[in-house]
Amino acid sequence: MNLNKLLPLTETTFYIMLSLLEPAHGYIIMQKVESLSEQKVRIAAGTLYGALENLSGQKLIQEVPNDDRRRRVYVLTDKGRNLLRLEIERLKHLVVVAERLIPEGGQPQ
Amino acid sequence: MRVFKTFVDIDKEEAYLRAMAQKGQQLVRYTSYGVYIFRAAEPAPLNYRVDYRIFTGKEQFEEYLTLFADAGWEHVCGSWQSGSQYFLPRPGTVQTEDIFSDEESRAARYKRFGQFNLSFALLCGLWALALPVLWGYISGLPSADFHDWYLTPELWELSGLRFWRAFLLETPFALMRVGFIPLIELVLLALTALTGYWACRAWWLYRQHKRQW
C-alpha cells in the first residue's frame, strides 16, 4: 500500500504517533501529546480511542503485551515510523518553499 | 421518573439530559428500548456527554471505560453491547470540555449509529422477505393464504351482514390459530422500517457534520 495515500496527517494523529515512539497506554499518550505540543493540543478520551483504533487498523501502531489488562499499550510500527518520516519530509518541503517566499522578518522576494 | 424518548441526533440527546439535570432530574439508566430512568436531585448544571459504540467483548469495553476514567470521565450507564455510552465529568478532576476534541471523531458517532441500524434493518428485512417464502415449506404451519385460516364452510360465499357477523366472530379464533406468523411478519416489517429510517437520519446527520470540518 502506498503510504503517501495516508498523508497529510492531522495534527492529532501526528502527535499521537510521535508519542508512540516508545510504548504507552491511552492516558500516557494524552499527557505526552499535551507536553509535546506545549499545551496547544489536548486530545479528548473519545477522540483518542477512535484514533488508536484506526491507527492499529492501518497497522501504523501495534499492541504491546502488558500486565495491566485494563490498559492497552501501543507502540509505533516500522510502517508507522516510515509514514512519520514521509510526513516530516513533506512538512519540511512546505516550510522551505514558504520561507523562501516569505522570509521571517524580511521583505518578500 | 421514566420517560420514553428516542434520539437519533446525539447532540440533542446530550442537550436534553443537561436540561433535565437543570430541572432536578438526573439520569440513572437508559434502557435500550427507549426509556430513560431519572431520579430527583438538586438542580445542577451537569455536562452530560454521549458516545455511541458497540464492543466486540467485555474486555474491550473495560479498556474503553478505563481510558475515559483516566481522563476524568465517569461512566453513568451503558453496557458493552448497548451502543449508547453516557459520561459525566468526575467531580474534582480536570478534563476536556467534551469527550471529543475534533469534529471528525464527534461526527463518527453518527456513522457508527447509522451502520448498526443499517445492518439491523437489512437483517430484519431479509427475515421479513424470507418468512412468507418459508411459510409454505414448513409442514404443519397454516397456509399463507388467509382464506384458509377460516374453518366455517362457505364463509367466503356469504355476503353483507351475514358475512361480516361470521367473519368477525371467527377472526379471533383464526388469528389464534395462525396469528403468530403474521404478527412476527408485522414486527419484522416495523423494525425494518424504523431502523431503516434511523439509519437514513444518522447518515444525513453525519453528512451535515462532515461539512463542518
mmCIF file of C-alpha atoms in Angstrom:
data_model
loop_
_atom_site.group_PDB
_atom_site.id
_atom_site.type_symbol
_atom_site.label_atom_id
_atom_site.label_comp_id
_atom_site.label_asym_id
_atom_site.label_seq_id
_atom_site.Cartn_x
_atom_site.Cartn_y
_atom_site.Cartn_z
ATOM 1 C CA MET A 1 0.000 0.000 0.000
ATOM 2 C CA ASN A 2 1.222 3.435 -0.909
ATOM 3 C CA LEU A 3 1.981 5.323 2.307
ATOM 4 C CA ASN A 4 1.598 8.665 0.559
ATOM 5 C CA LYS A 5 -2.138 7.997 0.387
ATOM 6 C CA LEU A 6 -2.273 8.390 4.177
ATOM 7 C CA LEU A 7 -0.814 11.907 4.016
ATOM 8 C CA PRO A 8 -1.229 14.594 5.213
ATOM 9 C CA LEU A 9 -1.674 13.593 8.839
ATOM 10 C CA THR A 10 -3.865 15.647 11.110
ATOM 11 C CA GLU A 11 -2.140 17.414 13.972
ATOM 12 C CA THR A 12 -3.808 14.997 16.394
ATOM 13 C CA THR A 13 -2.633 11.900 14.511
ATOM 14 C CA PHE A 14 0.865 13.323 14.120
ATOM 15 C CA TYR A 15 1.223 13.909 17.854
ATOM 16 C CA ILE A 16 -0.282 10.541 18.796
ATOM 17 C CA MET A 17 2.198 8.757 16.530
ATOM 18 C CA LEU A 18 5.076 10.835 17.897
ATOM 19 C CA SER A 19 4.088 9.869 21.453
ATOM 20 C CA LEU A 20 4.222 6.209 20.469
ATOM 21 C CA LEU A 21 7.909 6.127 19.557
ATOM 22 C CA GLU A 22 8.012 4.405 22.925
ATOM 23 C CA PRO A 23 5.266 2.101 24.250
ATOM 24 C CA ALA A 24 2.467 3.934 26.077
ATOM 25 C CA HIS A 25 -1.187 3.455 27.051
ATOM 26 C CA GLY A 26 -4.057 5.863 26.464
ATOM 27 C CA TYR A 27 -3.680 8.287 29.319
ATOM 28 C CA ILE A 28 0.121 8.482 28.944
ATOM 29 C CA ILE A 29 -0.439 9.345 25.266
ATOM 30 C CA MET A 30 -2.809 12.166 26.249
ATOM 31 C CA GLN A 31 -0.215 13.604 28.621
ATOM 32 C CA LYS A 32 2.632 13.199 26.132
ATOM 33 C CA VAL A 33 0.680 14.962 23.391
ATOM 34 C CA GLU A 34 -0.063 17.826 25.742
ATOM 35 C CA SER A 35 3.557 18.307 26.732
ATOM 36 C CA LEU A 36 4.983 17.728 23.216
ATOM 37 C CA SER A 37 2.636 20.362 21.810
ATOM 38 C CA GLU A 38 3.326 22.761 24.688
ATOM 39 C CA GLN A 39 -0.325 22.564 25.758
ATOM 40 C CA LYS A 40 -1.536 23.584 22.292
ATOM 41 C CA VAL A 41 -3.161 20.226 21.543
ATOM 42 C CA ARG A 42 -5.357 18.377 24.018
ATOM 43 C CA ILE A 43 -6.894 15.132 22.879
ATOM 44 C CA ALA A 44 -10.162 14.076 24.488
ATOM 45 C CA ALA A 45 -10.767 10.456 25.500
ATOM 46 C CA GLY A 46 -13.342 9.629 22.803
ATOM 47 C CA THR A 47 -11.209 11.076 20.043
ATOM 48 C CA LEU A 48 -8.109 9.222 21.249
ATOM 49 C CA TYR A 49 -9.944 5.899 21.499
ATOM 50 C CA GLY A 50 -11.145 6.178 17.904
ATOM 51 C CA ALA A 51 -7.736 7.333 16.668
ATOM 52 C CA LEU A 52 -5.935 4.389 18.309
ATOM 53 C CA GLU A 53 -8.461 2.001 16.773
ATOM 54 C CA ASN A 54 -7.891 3.497 13.307
ATOM 55 C CA LEU A 55 -4.104 3.579 13.613
ATOM 56 C CA SER A 56 -3.871 -0.033 14.715
ATOM 57 C CA GLY A 57 -6.306 -0.994 11.942
ATOM 58 C CA GLN A 58 -3.904 0.620 9.469
ATOM 59 C CA LYS A 59 -1.006 -1.231 11.153
ATOM 60 C CA LEU A 60 0.716 2.075 11.924
ATOM 61 C CA ILE A 61 0.776 1.154 15.618
ATOM 62 C CA GLN A 62 0.595 -2.230 17.320
ATOM 63 C CA GLU A 63 -0.314 -3.630 20.701
ATOM 64 C CA VAL A 64 2.403 -4.497 23.184
ATOM 65 C CA PRO A 65 1.726 -7.212 25.782
ATOM 66 C CA ASN A 66 1.484 -5.828 29.314
ATOM 67 C CA ASP A 67 0.315 -6.886 32.770
ATOM 68 C CA ASP A 68 -2.447 -4.304 33.203
ATOM 69 C CA ARG A 69 -5.356 -5.890 31.356
ATOM 70 C CA ARG A 70 -7.460 -2.746 31.606
ATOM 71 C CA ARG A 71 -4.984 -0.529 29.773
ATOM 72 C CA ARG A 72 -3.859 -1.412 26.286
ATOM 73 C CA VAL A 73 -0.271 -0.429 25.463
ATOM 74 C CA TYR A 74 0.678 0.534 21.909
ATOM 75 C CA VAL A 75 3.911 1.284 20.088
ATOM 76 C CA LEU A 76 4.681 2.682 16.635
ATOM 77 C CA THR A 77 5.345 0.043 13.934
ATOM 78 C CA ASP A 78 8.029 0.308 11.229
ATOM 79 C CA LYS A 79 5.277 1.258 8.824
ATOM 80 C CA GLY A 80 4.201 3.999 11.222
ATOM 81 C CA ARG A 81 7.754 5.246 11.562
ATOM 82 C CA ASN A 82 8.145 5.375 7.762
ATOM 83 C CA LEU A 83 4.908 7.303 7.469
ATOM 84 C CA LEU A 84 6.062 9.827 10.087
ATOM 85 C CA ARG A 85 9.337 10.214 8.172
ATOM 86 C CA LEU A 86 7.398 10.915 4.943
ATOM 87 C CA GLU A 87 5.238 13.466 6.731
ATOM 88 C CA ILE A 88 8.294 15.195 8.172
ATOM 89 C CA GLU A 89 9.801 15.469 4.673
ATOM 90 C CA ARG A 90 6.519 16.830 3.318
ATOM 91 C CA LEU A 91 6.276 19.444 6.086
ATOM 92 C CA LYS A 92 9.955 20.349 5.687
ATOM 93 C CA HIS A 93 9.457 20.962 1.997
ATOM 94 C CA LEU A 94 6.452 23.176 2.717
ATOM 95 C CA VAL A 95 8.481 25.203 5.196
ATOM 96 C CA VAL A 96 11.466 25.593 2.818
ATOM 97 C CA VAL A 97 9.236 26.784 -0.023
ATOM 98 C CA ALA A 98 7.277 29.138 2.209
ATOM 99 C CA GLU A 99 10.370 30.545 3.946
ATOM 100 C CA ARG A 100 11.893 31.377 0.582
ATOM 101 C CA LEU A 101 8.817 33.346 -0.425
ATOM 102 C CA ILE A 102 8.019 34.900 2.947
ATOM 103 C CA PRO A 103 11.288 35.156 4.902
ATOM 104 C CA GLU A 104 10.925 35.692 8.622
ATOM 105 C CA GLY A 105 11.191 39.407 9.472
ATOM 106 C CA GLY A 106 12.249 40.296 5.929
ATOM 107 C CA GLN A 107 10.618 41.551 2.782
ATOM 108 C CA PRO A 108 9.075 39.025 0.416
ATOM 109 C CA GLN A 109 11.294 38.466 -2.644
ATOM 110 C CA MET B 1 -39.261 9.100 36.744
ATOM 111 C CA ARG B 2 -39.432 7.192 33.468
ATOM 112 C CA VAL B 3 -39.507 8.924 30.116
ATOM 113 C CA PHE B 4 -39.926 7.211 26.781
ATOM 114 C CA LYS B 5 -37.917 9.029 24.156
ATOM 115 C CA THR B 6 -35.762 8.175 21.178
ATOM 116 C CA PHE B 7 -32.986 10.291 19.708
ATOM 117 C CA VAL B 8 -31.011 9.908 16.521
ATOM 118 C CA ASP B 9 -29.359 13.317 16.966
ATOM 119 C CA ILE B 10 -26.868 12.625 19.777
ATOM 120 C CA ASP B 11 -26.136 16.334 20.281
ATOM 121 C CA LYS B 12 -29.827 16.863 21.028
ATOM 122 C CA GLU B 13 -29.780 13.908 23.409
ATOM 123 C CA GLU B 14 -26.897 15.491 25.355
ATOM 124 C CA ALA B 15 -28.764 18.811 25.476
ATOM 125 C CA TYR B 16 -31.896 17.018 26.716
ATOM 126 C CA LEU B 17 -30.008 15.298 29.562
ATOM 127 C CA ARG B 18 -28.402 18.600 30.583
ATOM 128 C CA ALA B 19 -31.792 20.333 30.579
ATOM 129 C CA MET B 20 -33.261 17.537 32.719
ATOM 130 C CA ALA B 21 -30.394 17.879 35.241
ATOM 131 C CA GLN B 22 -31.097 21.617 35.397
ATOM 132 C CA LYS B 23 -34.687 20.733 36.264
ATOM 133 C CA GLY B 24 -33.513 18.386 39.015
ATOM 134 C CA GLN B 25 -33.779 15.052 37.182
ATOM 135 C CA GLN B 26 -30.549 13.076 36.926
ATOM 136 C CA LEU B 27 -30.081 10.132 34.627
ATOM 137 C CA VAL B 28 -29.846 6.778 36.367
ATOM 138 C CA ARG B 29 -30.069 4.450 33.412
ATOM 139 C CA TYR B 30 -31.029 4.273 29.775
ATOM 140 C CA THR B 31 -32.758 1.104 28.704
ATOM 141 C CA SER B 32 -32.055 0.197 25.107
ATOM 142 C CA TYR B 33 -35.748 0.113 24.237
ATOM 143 C CA GLY B 34 -36.057 3.880 24.617
ATOM 144 C CA VAL B 35 -36.821 4.519 28.290
ATOM 145 C CA TYR B 36 -34.762 6.988 30.315
ATOM 146 C CA ILE B 37 -34.882 6.487 34.078
ATOM 147 C CA PHE B 38 -34.299 9.627 36.139
ATOM 148 C CA ARG B 39 -34.094 10.269 39.861
ATOM 149 C CA ALA B 40 -34.985 13.513 41.595
ATOM 150 C CA ALA B 41 -31.965 15.520 42.756
ATOM 151 C CA GLU B 42 -30.875 19.082 43.360
ATOM 152 C CA PRO B 43 -30.931 21.003 40.064
ATOM 153 C CA ALA B 44 -27.350 21.087 38.799
ATOM 154 C CA PRO B 45 -25.502 22.066 35.624
ATOM 155 C CA LEU B 46 -24.242 18.616 34.605
ATOM 156 C CA ASN B 47 -22.129 18.231 31.495
ATOM 157 C CA TYR B 48 -23.553 15.003 30.033
ATOM 158 C CA ARG B 49 -21.662 13.551 27.095
ATOM 159 C CA VAL B 50 -22.778 10.626 24.968
ATOM 160 C CA ASP B 51 -20.729 8.293 22.793
ATOM 161 C CA TYR B 52 -22.063 5.526 20.550
ATOM 162 C CA ARG B 53 -20.051 2.332 20.416
ATOM 163 C CA ILE B 54 -20.744 -1.392 20.356
ATOM 164 C CA PHE B 55 -17.836 -3.517 21.553
ATOM 165 C CA THR B 56 -16.663 -6.909 20.406
ATOM 166 C CA GLY B 57 -16.271 -8.063 24.005
ATOM 167 C CA LYS B 58 -16.316 -7.119 27.668
ATOM 168 C CA GLU B 59 -12.541 -6.771 27.738
ATOM 169 C CA GLN B 60 -12.544 -4.062 25.055
ATOM 170 C CA PHE B 61 -15.358 -2.330 26.914
ATOM 171 C CA GLU B 62 -13.333 -2.404 30.139
ATOM 172 C CA GLU B 63 -10.330 -0.856 28.358
ATOM 173 C CA TYR B 64 -12.529 1.844 26.877
ATOM 174 C CA LEU B 65 -14.007 2.740 30.268
ATOM 175 C CA THR B 66 -10.550 2.778 31.884
ATOM 176 C CA LEU B 67 -9.300 5.273 29.299
ATOM 177 C CA PHE B 68 -12.281 7.536 29.994
ATOM 178 C CA ALA B 69 -11.865 7.171 33.767
ATOM 179 C CA ASP B 70 -8.151 8.034 33.480
ATOM 180 C CA ALA B 71 -9.140 11.143 31.537
ATOM 181 C CA GLY B 72 -11.621 12.222 34.240
ATOM 182 C CA TRP B 73 -14.916 10.891 32.853
ATOM 183 C CA GLU B 74 -17.291 8.849 34.941
ATOM 184 C CA HIS B 75 -19.391 6.275 33.123
ATOM 185 C CA VAL B 76 -23.051 6.825 34.047
ATOM 186 C CA CYS B 77 -24.581 3.911 32.152
ATOM 187 C CA GLY B 78 -24.334 1.684 29.095
ATOM 188 C CA SER B 79 -23.207 -1.894 28.558
ATOM 189 C CA TRP B 80 -20.750 -3.364 26.084
ATOM 190 C CA GLN B 81 -23.496 -4.076 23.590
ATOM 191 C CA SER B 82 -25.952 -1.263 24.334
ATOM 192 C CA GLY B 83 -24.447 1.250 21.904
ATOM 193 C CA SER B 84 -25.042 4.499 23.778
ATOM 194 C CA GLN B 85 -22.469 5.305 26.476
ATOM 195 C CA TYR B 86 -23.211 8.100 28.933
ATOM 196 C CA PHE B 87 -20.490 10.084 30.704
ATOM 197 C CA LEU B 88 -20.203 12.840 33.292
ATOM 198 C CA PRO B 89 -17.088 14.746 34.372
ATOM 199 C CA ARG B 90 -15.730 13.202 37.585
ATOM 200 C CA PRO B 91 -16.029 15.923 40.248
ATOM 201 C CA GLY B 92 -12.711 17.340 41.398
ATOM 202 C CA THR B 93 -10.751 16.255 38.339
ATOM 203 C CA VAL B 94 -9.638 18.152 35.267
ATOM 204 C CA GLN B 95 -10.910 17.016 31.878
ATOM 205 C CA THR B 96 -11.607 18.356 28.432
ATOM 206 C CA GLU B 97 -14.905 20.178 27.855
ATOM 207 C CA ASP B 98 -16.161 17.360 25.619
ATOM 208 C CA ILE B 99 -15.255 13.684 25.198
ATOM 209 C CA PHE B 100 -14.236 14.593 21.618
ATOM 210 C CA SER B 101 -11.623 17.132 20.631
ATOM 211 C CA ASP B 102 -12.338 17.312 16.901
ATOM 212 C CA GLU B 103 -15.384 17.415 14.659
ATOM 213 C CA GLU B 104 -14.393 14.296 12.776
ATOM 214 C CA SER B 105 -14.497 11.990 15.787
ATOM 215 C CA ARG B 106 -17.612 13.724 17.096
ATOM 216 C CA ALA B 107 -19.380 13.045 13.807
ATOM 217 C CA ALA B 108 -18.096 9.445 13.638
ATOM 218 C CA ARG B 109 -20.716 8.607 16.299
ATOM 219 C CA TYR B 110 -23.426 9.088 13.659
ATOM 220 C CA LYS B 111 -21.553 6.860 11.262
ATOM 221 C CA ARG B 112 -21.418 4.027 13.815
ATOM 222 C CA PHE B 113 -25.050 4.537 14.807
ATOM 223 C CA GLY B 114 -26.086 4.552 11.139
ATOM 224 C CA GLN B 115 -24.044 1.461 10.293
ATOM 225 C CA PHE B 116 -25.513 -0.506 13.187
ATOM 226 C CA ASN B 117 -29.063 0.460 12.266
ATOM 227 C CA LEU B 118 -28.478 -0.293 8.600
ATOM 228 C CA SER B 119 -27.223 -3.800 9.336
ATOM 229 C CA PHE B 120 -30.130 -4.331 11.734
ATOM 230 C CA ALA B 121 -32.610 -3.120 9.096
ATOM 231 C CA LEU B 122 -31.091 -5.416 6.454
ATOM 232 C CA LEU B 123 -31.259 -8.404 8.787
ATOM 233 C CA CYS B 124 -34.922 -7.747 9.712
ATOM 234 C CA GLY B 125 -35.737 -7.004 6.083
ATOM 235 C CA LEU B 126 -34.263 -10.298 4.905
ATOM 236 C CA TRP B 127 -36.214 -12.244 7.511
ATOM 237 C CA ALA B 128 -39.379 -10.337 6.599
ATOM 238 C CA LEU B 129 -38.847 -11.401 2.980
ATOM 239 C CA ALA B 130 -37.895 -14.962 3.860
ATOM 240 C CA LEU B 131 -40.755 -15.640 6.249
ATOM 241 C CA PRO B 132 -43.616 -15.756 3.705
ATOM 242 C CA VAL B 133 -41.461 -17.945 1.447
ATOM 243 C CA LEU B 134 -40.507 -20.300 4.253
ATOM 244 C CA TRP B 135 -44.096 -20.409 5.402
ATOM 245 C CA GLY B 136 -45.188 -22.583 2.526
ATOM 246 C CA TYR B 137 -42.360 -25.047 3.057
ATOM 247 C CA ILE B 138 -42.660 -25.648 6.763
ATOM 248 C CA SER B 139 -45.052 -28.523 7.228
ATOM 249 C CA GLY B 140 -47.652 -28.218 9.931
ATOM 250 C CA LEU B 141 -47.895 -24.470 9.541
ATOM 251 C CA PRO B 142 -51.121 -22.967 8.207
ATOM 252 C CA SER B 143 -51.185 -21.775 4.638
ATOM 253 C CA ALA B 144 -50.064 -18.271 3.726
ATOM 254 C CA ASP B 145 -53.438 -17.680 2.111
ATOM 255 C CA PHE B 146 -55.666 -16.065 4.732
ATOM 256 C CA HIS B 147 -58.796 -17.653 3.188
ATOM 257 C CA ASP B 148 -57.630 -20.982 4.557
ATOM 258 C CA TRP B 149 -57.389 -19.672 8.125
ATOM 259 C CA TYR B 150 -61.180 -19.781 8.499
ATOM 260 C CA LEU B 151 -62.913 -23.068 9.111
ATOM 261 C CA THR B 152 -66.572 -22.028 8.587
ATOM 262 C CA PRO B 153 -67.709 -23.705 5.384
ATOM 263 C CA GLU B 154 -68.594 -21.287 2.591
ATOM 264 C CA LEU B 155 -67.675 -18.254 4.690
ATOM 265 C CA TRP B 156 -66.315 -16.527 1.592
ATOM 266 C CA GLU B 157 -69.514 -17.089 -0.313
ATOM 267 C CA LEU B 158 -71.625 -15.263 2.273
ATOM 268 C CA SER B 159 -72.436 -11.621 1.692
ATOM 269 C CA GLY B 160 -73.450 -8.470 3.506
ATOM 270 C CA LEU B 161 -74.209 -8.503 7.203
ATOM 271 C CA ARG B 162 -74.180 -12.285 7.424
ATOM 272 C CA PHE B 163 -70.651 -12.368 6.076
ATOM 273 C CA TRP B 164 -69.390 -9.700 8.497
ATOM 274 C CA ARG B 165 -71.028 -11.350 11.506
ATOM 275 C CA ALA B 166 -69.495 -14.724 10.701
ATOM 276 C CA PHE B 167 -66.189 -13.132 9.736
ATOM 277 C CA LEU B 168 -65.812 -11.077 12.914
ATOM 278 C CA LEU B 169 -66.926 -13.990 15.060
ATOM 279 C CA GLU B 170 -64.306 -16.290 13.641
ATOM 280 C CA THR B 171 -61.417 -13.834 13.226
ATOM 281 C CA PRO B 172 -60.184 -14.112 16.825
ATOM 282 C CA PHE B 173 -60.072 -17.911 16.505
ATOM 283 C CA ALA B 174 -58.402 -17.743 13.116
ATOM 284 C CA LEU B 175 -55.777 -15.341 14.468
ATOM 285 C CA MET B 176 -55.178 -17.579 17.457
ATOM 286 C CA ARG B 177 -54.524 -20.446 15.052
ATOM 287 C CA VAL B 178 -52.161 -18.626 12.716
ATOM 288 C CA GLY B 179 -51.682 -15.246 14.343
ATOM 289 C CA PHE B 180 -48.151 -15.619 15.485
ATOM 290 C CA ILE B 181 -46.741 -15.768 11.965
ATOM 291 C CA PRO B 182 -48.418 -12.612 10.589
ATOM 292 C CA LEU B 183 -47.569 -10.997 13.918
ATOM 293 C CA ILE B 184 -43.875 -11.841 13.575
ATOM 294 C CA GLU B 185 -44.022 -10.602 9.994
ATOM 295 C CA LEU B 186 -45.572 -7.317 11.148
ATOM 296 C CA VAL B 187 -42.979 -6.854 13.864
ATOM 297 C CA LEU B 188 -40.182 -7.589 11.381
ATOM 298 C CA LEU B 189 -41.585 -5.082 8.885
ATOM 299 C CA ALA B 190 -41.993 -2.430 11.581
ATOM 300 C CA LEU B 191 -38.423 -2.962 12.826
ATOM 301 C CA THR B 192 -37.087 -2.808 9.276
ATOM 302 C CA ALA B 193 -38.876 0.475 8.632
ATOM 303 C CA LEU B 194 -37.865 2.047 11.953
ATOM 304 C CA THR B 195 -34.181 1.121 11.899
ATOM 305 C CA GLY B 196 -34.002 1.876 8.184
ATOM 306 C CA TYR B 197 -35.349 5.353 8.897
ATOM 307 C CA TRP B 198 -32.854 5.833 11.757
ATOM 308 C CA ALA B 199 -30.007 4.728 9.525
ATOM 309 C CA CYS B 200 -31.011 7.328 6.908
ATOM 310 C CA ARG B 201 -31.349 10.070 9.540
ATOM 311 C CA ALA B 202 -27.956 9.204 11.034
ATOM 312 C CA TRP B 203 -26.350 9.162 7.608
ATOM 313 C CA TRP B 204 -27.852 12.585 6.872
ATOM 314 C CA LEU B 205 -26.614 13.969 10.209
ATOM 315 C CA TYR B 206 -23.158 12.536 9.504
ATOM 316 C CA ARG B 207 -23.077 14.305 6.136
ATOM 317 C CA GLN B 208 -24.125 17.553 7.786
ATOM 318 C CA HIS B 209 -21.402 17.357 10.435
ATOM 319 C CA LYS B 210 -18.850 16.382 7.823
ATOM 320 C CA ARG B 211 -19.334 19.728 6.133
ATOM 321 C CA GLN B 212 -18.078 21.421 9.294
ATOM 322 C CA TRP B 213 -14.511 20.136 9.121
#
